[in-house]
Coordinates of C-alpha atoms and ligand atoms in Angstrom, one line a residue:
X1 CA -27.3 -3.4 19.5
X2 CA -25.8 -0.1 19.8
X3 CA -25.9 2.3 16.6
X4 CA -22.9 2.0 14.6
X5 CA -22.8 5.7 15.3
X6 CA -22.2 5.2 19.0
X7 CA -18.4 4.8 18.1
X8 CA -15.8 5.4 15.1
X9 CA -15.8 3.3 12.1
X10 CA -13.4 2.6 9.4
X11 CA -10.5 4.3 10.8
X12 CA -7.5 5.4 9.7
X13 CA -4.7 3.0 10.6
X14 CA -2.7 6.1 11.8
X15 CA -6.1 6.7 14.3
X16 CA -6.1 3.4 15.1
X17 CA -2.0 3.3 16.7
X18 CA -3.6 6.1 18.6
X19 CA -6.8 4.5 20.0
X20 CA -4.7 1.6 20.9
X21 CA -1.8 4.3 22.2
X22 CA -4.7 5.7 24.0
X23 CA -6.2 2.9 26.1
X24 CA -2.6 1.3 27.3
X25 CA -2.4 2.1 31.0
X26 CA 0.8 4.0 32.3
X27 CA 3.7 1.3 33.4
X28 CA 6.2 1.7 36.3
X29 CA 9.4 1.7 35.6
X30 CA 12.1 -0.8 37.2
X31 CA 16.0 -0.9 37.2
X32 CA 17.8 -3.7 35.6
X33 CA 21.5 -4.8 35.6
X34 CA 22.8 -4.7 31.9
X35 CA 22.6 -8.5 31.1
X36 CA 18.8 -8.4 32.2
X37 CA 17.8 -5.5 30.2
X38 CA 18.2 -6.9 26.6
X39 CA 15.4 -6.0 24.6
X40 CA 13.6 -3.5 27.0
X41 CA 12.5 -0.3 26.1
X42 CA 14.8 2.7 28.3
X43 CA 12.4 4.8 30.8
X44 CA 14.4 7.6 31.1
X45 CA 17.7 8.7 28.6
X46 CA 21.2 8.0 29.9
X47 CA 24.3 10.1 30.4
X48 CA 27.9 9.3 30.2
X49 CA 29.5 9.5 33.3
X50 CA 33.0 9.6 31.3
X51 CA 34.8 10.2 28.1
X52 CA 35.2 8.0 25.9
X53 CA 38.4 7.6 25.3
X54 CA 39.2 8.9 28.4
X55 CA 42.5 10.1 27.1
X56 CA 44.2 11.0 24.1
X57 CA 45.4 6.8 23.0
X58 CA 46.9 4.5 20.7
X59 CA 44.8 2.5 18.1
X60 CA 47.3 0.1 17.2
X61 CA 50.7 -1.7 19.2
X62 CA 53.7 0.4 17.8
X63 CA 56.0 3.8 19.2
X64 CA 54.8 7.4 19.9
X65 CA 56.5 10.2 18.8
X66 CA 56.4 13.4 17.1
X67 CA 55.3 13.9 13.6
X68 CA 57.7 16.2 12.5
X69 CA 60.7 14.4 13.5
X70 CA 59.3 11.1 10.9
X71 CA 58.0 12.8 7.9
X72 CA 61.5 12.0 5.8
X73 CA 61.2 8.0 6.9
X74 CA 60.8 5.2 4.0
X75 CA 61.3 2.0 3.5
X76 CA 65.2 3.1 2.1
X77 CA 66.1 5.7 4.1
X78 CA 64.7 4.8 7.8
X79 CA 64.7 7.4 10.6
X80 CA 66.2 6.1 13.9
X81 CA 65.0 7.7 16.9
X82 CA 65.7 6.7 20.8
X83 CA 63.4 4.9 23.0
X84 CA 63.0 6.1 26.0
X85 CA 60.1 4.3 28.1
X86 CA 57.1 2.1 27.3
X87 CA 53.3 3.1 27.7
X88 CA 51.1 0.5 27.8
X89 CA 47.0 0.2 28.9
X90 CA 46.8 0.7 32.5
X91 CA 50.1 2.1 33.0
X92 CA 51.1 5.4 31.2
X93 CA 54.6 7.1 30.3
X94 CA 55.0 9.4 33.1
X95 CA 58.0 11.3 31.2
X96 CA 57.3 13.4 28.1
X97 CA 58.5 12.4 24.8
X98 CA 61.0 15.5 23.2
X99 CA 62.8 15.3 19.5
X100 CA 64.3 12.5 18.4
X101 CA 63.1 9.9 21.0
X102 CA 60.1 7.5 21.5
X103 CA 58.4 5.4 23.6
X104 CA 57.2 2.2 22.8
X105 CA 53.1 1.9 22.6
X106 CA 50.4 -0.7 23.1
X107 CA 46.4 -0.4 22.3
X108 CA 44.5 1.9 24.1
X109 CA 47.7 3.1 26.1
X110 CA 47.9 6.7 26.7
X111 CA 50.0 9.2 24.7
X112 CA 52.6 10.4 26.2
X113 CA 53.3 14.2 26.7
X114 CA 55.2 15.5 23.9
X115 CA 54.2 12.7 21.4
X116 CA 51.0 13.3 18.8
X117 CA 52.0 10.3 16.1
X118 CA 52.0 6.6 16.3
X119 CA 54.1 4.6 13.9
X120 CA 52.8 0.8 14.0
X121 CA 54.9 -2.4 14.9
X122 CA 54.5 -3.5 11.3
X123 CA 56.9 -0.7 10.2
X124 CA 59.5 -0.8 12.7
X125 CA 63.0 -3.0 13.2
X126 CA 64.8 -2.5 16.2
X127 CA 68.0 -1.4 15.9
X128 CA 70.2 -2.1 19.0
X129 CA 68.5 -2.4 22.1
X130 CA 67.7 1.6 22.5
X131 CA 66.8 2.7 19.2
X132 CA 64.1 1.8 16.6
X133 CA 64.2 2.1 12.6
X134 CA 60.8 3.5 11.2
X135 CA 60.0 2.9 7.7
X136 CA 57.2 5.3 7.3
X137 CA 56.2 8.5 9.0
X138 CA 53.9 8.3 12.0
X139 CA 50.4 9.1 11.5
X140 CA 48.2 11.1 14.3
X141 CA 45.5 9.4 12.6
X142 CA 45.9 6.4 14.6
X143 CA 46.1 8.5 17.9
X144 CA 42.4 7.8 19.4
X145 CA 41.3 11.5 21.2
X146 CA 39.7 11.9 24.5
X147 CA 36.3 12.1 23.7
X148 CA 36.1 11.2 20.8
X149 CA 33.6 8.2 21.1
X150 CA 31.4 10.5 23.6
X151 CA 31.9 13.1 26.2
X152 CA 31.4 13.5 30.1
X153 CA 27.4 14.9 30.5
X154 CA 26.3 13.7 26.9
X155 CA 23.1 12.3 26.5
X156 CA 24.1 8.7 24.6
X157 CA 20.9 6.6 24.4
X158 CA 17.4 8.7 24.5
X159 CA 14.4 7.6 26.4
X160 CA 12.7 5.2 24.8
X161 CA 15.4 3.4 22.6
X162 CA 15.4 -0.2 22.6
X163 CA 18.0 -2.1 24.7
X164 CA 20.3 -3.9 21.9
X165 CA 23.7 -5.4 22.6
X166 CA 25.2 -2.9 21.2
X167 CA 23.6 0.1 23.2
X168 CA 24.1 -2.3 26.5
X169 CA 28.0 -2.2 25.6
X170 CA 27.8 1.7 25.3
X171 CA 26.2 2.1 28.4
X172 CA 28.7 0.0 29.8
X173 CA 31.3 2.2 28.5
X174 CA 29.5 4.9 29.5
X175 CA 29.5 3.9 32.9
X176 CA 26.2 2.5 33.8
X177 CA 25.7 -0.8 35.3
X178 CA 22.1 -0.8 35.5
X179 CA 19.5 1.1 33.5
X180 CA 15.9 2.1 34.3
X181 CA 13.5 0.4 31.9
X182 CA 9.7 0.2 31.3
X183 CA 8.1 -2.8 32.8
X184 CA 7.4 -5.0 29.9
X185 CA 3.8 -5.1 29.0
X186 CA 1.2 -8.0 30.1
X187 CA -0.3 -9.2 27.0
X188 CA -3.1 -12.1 27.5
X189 CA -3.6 -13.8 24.0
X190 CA -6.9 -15.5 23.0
X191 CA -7.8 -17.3 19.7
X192 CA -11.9 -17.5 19.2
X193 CA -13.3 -19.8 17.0
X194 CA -15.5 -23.1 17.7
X195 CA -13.7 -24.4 14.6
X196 CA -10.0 -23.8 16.2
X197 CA -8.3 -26.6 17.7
X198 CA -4.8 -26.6 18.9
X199 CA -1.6 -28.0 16.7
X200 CA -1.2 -31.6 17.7
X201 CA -4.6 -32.5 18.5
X202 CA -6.8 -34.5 15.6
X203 CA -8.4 -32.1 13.3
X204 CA -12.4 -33.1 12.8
X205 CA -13.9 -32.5 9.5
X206 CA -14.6 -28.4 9.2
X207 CA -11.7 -27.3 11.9
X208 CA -8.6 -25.4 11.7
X209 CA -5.4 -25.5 13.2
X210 CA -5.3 -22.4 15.9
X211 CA -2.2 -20.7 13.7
X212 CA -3.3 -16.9 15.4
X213 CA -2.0 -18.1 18.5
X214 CA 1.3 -19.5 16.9
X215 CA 2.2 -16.4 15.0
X216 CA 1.0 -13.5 17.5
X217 CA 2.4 -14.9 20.4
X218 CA 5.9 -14.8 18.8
X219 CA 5.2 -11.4 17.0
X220 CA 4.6 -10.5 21.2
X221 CA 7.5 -11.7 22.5
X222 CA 9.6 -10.3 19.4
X223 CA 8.5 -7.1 20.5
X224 CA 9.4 -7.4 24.4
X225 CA 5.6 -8.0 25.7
X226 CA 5.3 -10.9 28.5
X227 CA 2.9 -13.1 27.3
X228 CA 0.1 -15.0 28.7
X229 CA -1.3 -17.8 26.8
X230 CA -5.0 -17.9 27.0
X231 CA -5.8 -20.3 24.5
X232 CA -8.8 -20.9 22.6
X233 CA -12.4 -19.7 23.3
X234 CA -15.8 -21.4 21.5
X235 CA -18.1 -19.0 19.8
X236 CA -20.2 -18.8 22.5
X237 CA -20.8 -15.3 24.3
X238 CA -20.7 -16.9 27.7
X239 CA -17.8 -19.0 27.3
X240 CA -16.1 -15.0 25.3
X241 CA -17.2 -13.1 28.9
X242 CA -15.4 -16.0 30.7
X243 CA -12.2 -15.4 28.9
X244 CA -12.5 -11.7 29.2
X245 CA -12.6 -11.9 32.8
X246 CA -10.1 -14.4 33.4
X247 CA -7.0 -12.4 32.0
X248 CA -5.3 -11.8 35.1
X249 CA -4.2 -8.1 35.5
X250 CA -2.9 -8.0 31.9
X251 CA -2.6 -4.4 30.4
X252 CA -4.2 -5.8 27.3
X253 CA -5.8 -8.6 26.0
X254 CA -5.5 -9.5 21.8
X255 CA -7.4 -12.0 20.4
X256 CA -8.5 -13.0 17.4
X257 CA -11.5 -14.1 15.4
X258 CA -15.3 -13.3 15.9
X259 CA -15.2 -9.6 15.2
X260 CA -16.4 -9.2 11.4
X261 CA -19.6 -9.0 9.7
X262 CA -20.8 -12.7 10.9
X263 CA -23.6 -13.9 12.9
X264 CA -21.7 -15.8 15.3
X265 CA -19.2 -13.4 15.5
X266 CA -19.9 -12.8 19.8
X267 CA -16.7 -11.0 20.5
X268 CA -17.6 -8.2 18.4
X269 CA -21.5 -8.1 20.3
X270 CA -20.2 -8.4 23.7
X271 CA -17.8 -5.8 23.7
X272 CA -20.5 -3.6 21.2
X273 CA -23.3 -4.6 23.8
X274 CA -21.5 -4.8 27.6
X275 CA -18.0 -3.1 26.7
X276 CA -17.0 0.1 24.8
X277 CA -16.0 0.2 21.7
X278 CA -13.0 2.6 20.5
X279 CA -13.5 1.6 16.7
X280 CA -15.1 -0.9 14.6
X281 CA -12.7 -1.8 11.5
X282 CA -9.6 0.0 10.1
X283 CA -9.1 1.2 6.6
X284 CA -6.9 -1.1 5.5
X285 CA -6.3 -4.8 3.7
X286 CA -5.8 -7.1 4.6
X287 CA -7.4 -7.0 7.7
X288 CA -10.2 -4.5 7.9
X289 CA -12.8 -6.1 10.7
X290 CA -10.3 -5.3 13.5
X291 CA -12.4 -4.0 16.9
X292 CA -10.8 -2.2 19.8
X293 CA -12.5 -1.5 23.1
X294 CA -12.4 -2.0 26.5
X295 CA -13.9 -4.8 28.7
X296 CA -14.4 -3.2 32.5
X297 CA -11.8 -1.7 31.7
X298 CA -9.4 -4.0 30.4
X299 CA -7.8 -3.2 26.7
X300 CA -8.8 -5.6 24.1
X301 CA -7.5 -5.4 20.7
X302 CA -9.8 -7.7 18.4
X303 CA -7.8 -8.8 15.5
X304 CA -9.5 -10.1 12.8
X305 CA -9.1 -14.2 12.5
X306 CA -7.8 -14.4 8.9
X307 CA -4.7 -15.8 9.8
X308 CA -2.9 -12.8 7.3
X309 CA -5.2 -10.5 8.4
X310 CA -4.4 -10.7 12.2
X311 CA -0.5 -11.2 11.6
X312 CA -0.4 -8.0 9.6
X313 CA -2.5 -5.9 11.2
X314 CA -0.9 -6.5 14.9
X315 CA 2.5 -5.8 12.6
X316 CA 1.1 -2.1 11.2
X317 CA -1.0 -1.2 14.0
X318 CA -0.3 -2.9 17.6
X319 CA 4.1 -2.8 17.0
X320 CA 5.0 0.7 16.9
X321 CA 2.5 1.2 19.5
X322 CA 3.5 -1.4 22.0
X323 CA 7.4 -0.8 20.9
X324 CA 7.1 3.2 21.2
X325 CA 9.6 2.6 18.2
X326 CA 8.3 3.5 14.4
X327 CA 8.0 1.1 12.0
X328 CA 11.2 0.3 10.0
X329 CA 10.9 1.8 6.3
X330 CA 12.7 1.9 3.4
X331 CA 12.0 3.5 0.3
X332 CA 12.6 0.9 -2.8
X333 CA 12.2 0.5 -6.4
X334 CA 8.8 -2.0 -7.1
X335 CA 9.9 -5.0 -8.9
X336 CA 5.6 -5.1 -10.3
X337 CA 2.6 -2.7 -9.6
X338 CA 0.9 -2.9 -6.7
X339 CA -2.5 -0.8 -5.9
X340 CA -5.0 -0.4 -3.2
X341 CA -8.7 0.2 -3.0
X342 CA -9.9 3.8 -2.7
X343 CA -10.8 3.4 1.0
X344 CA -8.3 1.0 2.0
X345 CA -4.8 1.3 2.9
X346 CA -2.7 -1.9 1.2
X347 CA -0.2 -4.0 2.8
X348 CA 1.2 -6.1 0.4
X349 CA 3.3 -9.3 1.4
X350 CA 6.9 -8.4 -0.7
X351 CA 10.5 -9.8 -0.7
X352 CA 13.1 -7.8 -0.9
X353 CA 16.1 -8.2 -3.0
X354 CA 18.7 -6.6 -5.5
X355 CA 18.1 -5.1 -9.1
X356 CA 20.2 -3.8 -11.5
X357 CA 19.8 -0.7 -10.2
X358 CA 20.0 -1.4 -6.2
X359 CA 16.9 -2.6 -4.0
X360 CA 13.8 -3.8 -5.6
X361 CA 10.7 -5.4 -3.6
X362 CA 8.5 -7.5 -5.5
X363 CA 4.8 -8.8 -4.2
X364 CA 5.4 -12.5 -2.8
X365 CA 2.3 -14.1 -5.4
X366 CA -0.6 -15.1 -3.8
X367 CA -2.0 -12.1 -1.3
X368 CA -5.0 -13.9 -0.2
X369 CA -5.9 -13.4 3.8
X370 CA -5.6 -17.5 4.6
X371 CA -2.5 -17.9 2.6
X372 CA 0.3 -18.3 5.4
X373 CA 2.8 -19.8 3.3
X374 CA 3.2 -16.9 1.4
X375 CA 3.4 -14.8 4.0
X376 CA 6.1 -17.1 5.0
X377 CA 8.2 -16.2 2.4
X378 CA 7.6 -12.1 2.5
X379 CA 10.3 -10.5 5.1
X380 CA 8.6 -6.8 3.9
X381 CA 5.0 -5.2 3.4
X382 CA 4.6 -2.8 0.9
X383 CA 2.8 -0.2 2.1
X384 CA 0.2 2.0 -0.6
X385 CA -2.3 4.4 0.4
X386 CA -5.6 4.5 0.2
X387 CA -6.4 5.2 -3.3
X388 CA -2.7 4.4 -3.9
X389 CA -1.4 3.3 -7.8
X390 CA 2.3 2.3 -7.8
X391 CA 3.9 1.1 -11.3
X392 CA 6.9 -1.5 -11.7
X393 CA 9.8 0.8 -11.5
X394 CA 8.2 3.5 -8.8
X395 CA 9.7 4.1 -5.4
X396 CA 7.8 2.5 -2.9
X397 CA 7.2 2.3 1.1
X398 CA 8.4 -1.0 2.0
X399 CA 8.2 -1.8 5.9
X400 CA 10.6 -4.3 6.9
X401 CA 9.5 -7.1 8.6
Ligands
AMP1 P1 -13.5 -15.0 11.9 O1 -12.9 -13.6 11.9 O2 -13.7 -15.5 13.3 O3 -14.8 -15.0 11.1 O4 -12.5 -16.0 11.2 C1 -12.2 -15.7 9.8 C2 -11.4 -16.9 9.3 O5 -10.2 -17.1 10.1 C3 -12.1 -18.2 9.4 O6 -11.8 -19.0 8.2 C4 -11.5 -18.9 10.6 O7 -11.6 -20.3 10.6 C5 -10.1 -18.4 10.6 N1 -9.5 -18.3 11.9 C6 -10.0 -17.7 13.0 N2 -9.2 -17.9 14.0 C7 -8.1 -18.6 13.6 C8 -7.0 -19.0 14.3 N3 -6.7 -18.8 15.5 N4 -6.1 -19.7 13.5 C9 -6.3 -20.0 12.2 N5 -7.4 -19.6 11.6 C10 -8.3 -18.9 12.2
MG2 MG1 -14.7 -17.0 14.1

């Protein structure tokens, strides 16, 4: 076996989103129309092609007129003006709007010339078929300006930003019916274990339930990777080298299991012994025997089999790498103290919820590595550093799940 030496140990976990960052290949980009590019991560930033509003508007169904002739009106004393045209979406008032008159106005319908003030249908009664009665002055707070939304030439979503509905819609509005986005990346997944046997199949005496597979496969496709099932492989070096070549022009293979301190542990030796190694275990819990290295080539991220263990550490490390997005973090009160090891980063599996004195996250009980149905419950991590003391009542770094 090669010296320990031969490659980093105990990394940071901040070193180990840039070993992984490091080894990803470069992806082409491809253009999608909107309803295809949910979820995909924007190659290059877009620009509006248009204002939005494009004009100076109406929020709400009612007349437009000027201020100055409504500021007297109440509910007793009503001022009457003239109408003298319509505007409505689509179709503006050509005319301009001078003292005393109005022109009836509909959502999103341009502003006349002349007129700066809308008074809503809610606070007007006609009064003969060419006047109106306003009970209240018109406001030009519920005028809509040109621009206001965004401008011609602005930048509105920034390389990299992930493709929700609601940034499709703005792109939409912005003028864009297709948008250039990163090719999703190829991620072969491989659970390692003689003892793991696929849900549905009888369980022998000694075996486990392949849940790895179950939970990082989701995690995956949460995070807008293609993935391609490669299912279980025996503790066998042979049968490991197998699945390492048969991955199929992935960009990078995760699996878990076979990577700590154990003797049958192959994954780890092959890629130590025929591969290269990046590092060798992160600084962190759960989850410290986690191995990244290349196999000809190929990226393979060795998560540790711990069914916690490989859950949270593809949530802290592989996600904001593979997302390009940061973590989400919030800053919380701790509902009870949580530590960490001197050497060792801590994630601890938290719920949020509310205190009497706003957000509180509290450890979900039992923190062991194998106990999935407590992670179940957890929809945070609270994050301590290494060497890290937090009381009940501290602000802490909570990562949202
Ligand atoms: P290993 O890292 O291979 O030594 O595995 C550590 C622990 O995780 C053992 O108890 C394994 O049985 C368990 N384990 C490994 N892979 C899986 C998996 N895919 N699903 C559930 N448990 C697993
Ligand atoms: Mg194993």
């Amino acid at each position: 076996m090669v010296p320990p030496a031969a490659f980093p140990m105990f990394v940071s976990v901040e070193d180990a989103r840039a070993h992984l960052h490091a080894l990803l290949p470069t992806r082409p980009h491809e253009t999608l129309p909107l309803q295809a590019a949910l979820g995909r991560t924007l190659a290059e930033s877009v620009t509006a092609r248009v204002s939005h509003p494009g004009a100076d508007n109406s929020a709400l169904d009612g007349i437009a007129c000027r201020e100055a002739d409504t500021r007297a009106a109440t509910l007793e004393t009503p001022v009457r003006l003239r109408v003298v045209g319509e505007s409505r979406a689509g179709a503006a008032h050509a005319g301009t709007v001078g003292p005393g008159e109005c022109v009836r106005i509909y959502t999103g319908a341009t502003l006349p010339a002349g007129a700066e003030a809308i008074c809503p249908v809610e606070q007007l009664a006609d009064d003969g078929p060419h006047h109106v009665l306003l009970r209240r002055p018109a406001r030009k707070e519920d005028v809509r300006r040109a621009g206001e939304d965004f401008q011609l030439g602005q930048t509105v979503l920034m390389a990299g930003a992930r493709l929700t509905p609601s940034r499709l819609a703005l792109a939409a509005a912005a003028g864009h019916a297709e948008l250039p986005v990163w090719r999703p990346w190829r991620v072969g997944l491989l659970s390692t274990g003689d003892e793991v046997v696929a849900p549905g199949q009888p369980l022998q005496a000694g075996q486990v339930y392949d849940s790895n597979s179950a939970g990082l496969h989701a995690l995956l496709h949460q995070d807008g990777c293609e993935v391609l099932p490669l299912g279980r492989a025996p503790d066998s070096p042979e049968a490991l080298a197998a699945a390492l070549e048969g991955t199929g022009g992935v960009d990078l293979l995760v699996s878990s299991g076979g990577v700590s301190m154990g003797r049958y542990d192959f994954l780890r030796d092959l890629l130590i012994e025929r591969g290269q190694v990046s590092f060798w275990k992160i600084r962190m819990r759960p989850g410290g025997p986690a191995l990244l290295g290349t196999w000809n080539g190929l990226p393979v991220l060795g998560l540790p089999g711990n069914p916690v263990s490989s859950l949270v550490v593809y949530s802290v490390v592989a996600r904001p790498v593979l997302t390009g997005a940061p973590l989400r973090t919030v800053r919380l009160r701790a509902g009870n103290a949580f530590r960490s090891l001197p050497d060792r980063a801590a994630y601890w599996r938290g719920v949020v919820g509310q205190g009497a004195e706003g957000g509180v996250v509290r450890d979900v009980g039992a923190q062991g590595s194998a106990m999935l149905r407590a992670l179940s419950h957890a929809d945070a991590l609270v994050a301590v550093p290494e060497g890290g003391s937090v009381n009940a009542g501290d602000e802490v770094e909570v990562i949202l799940l």
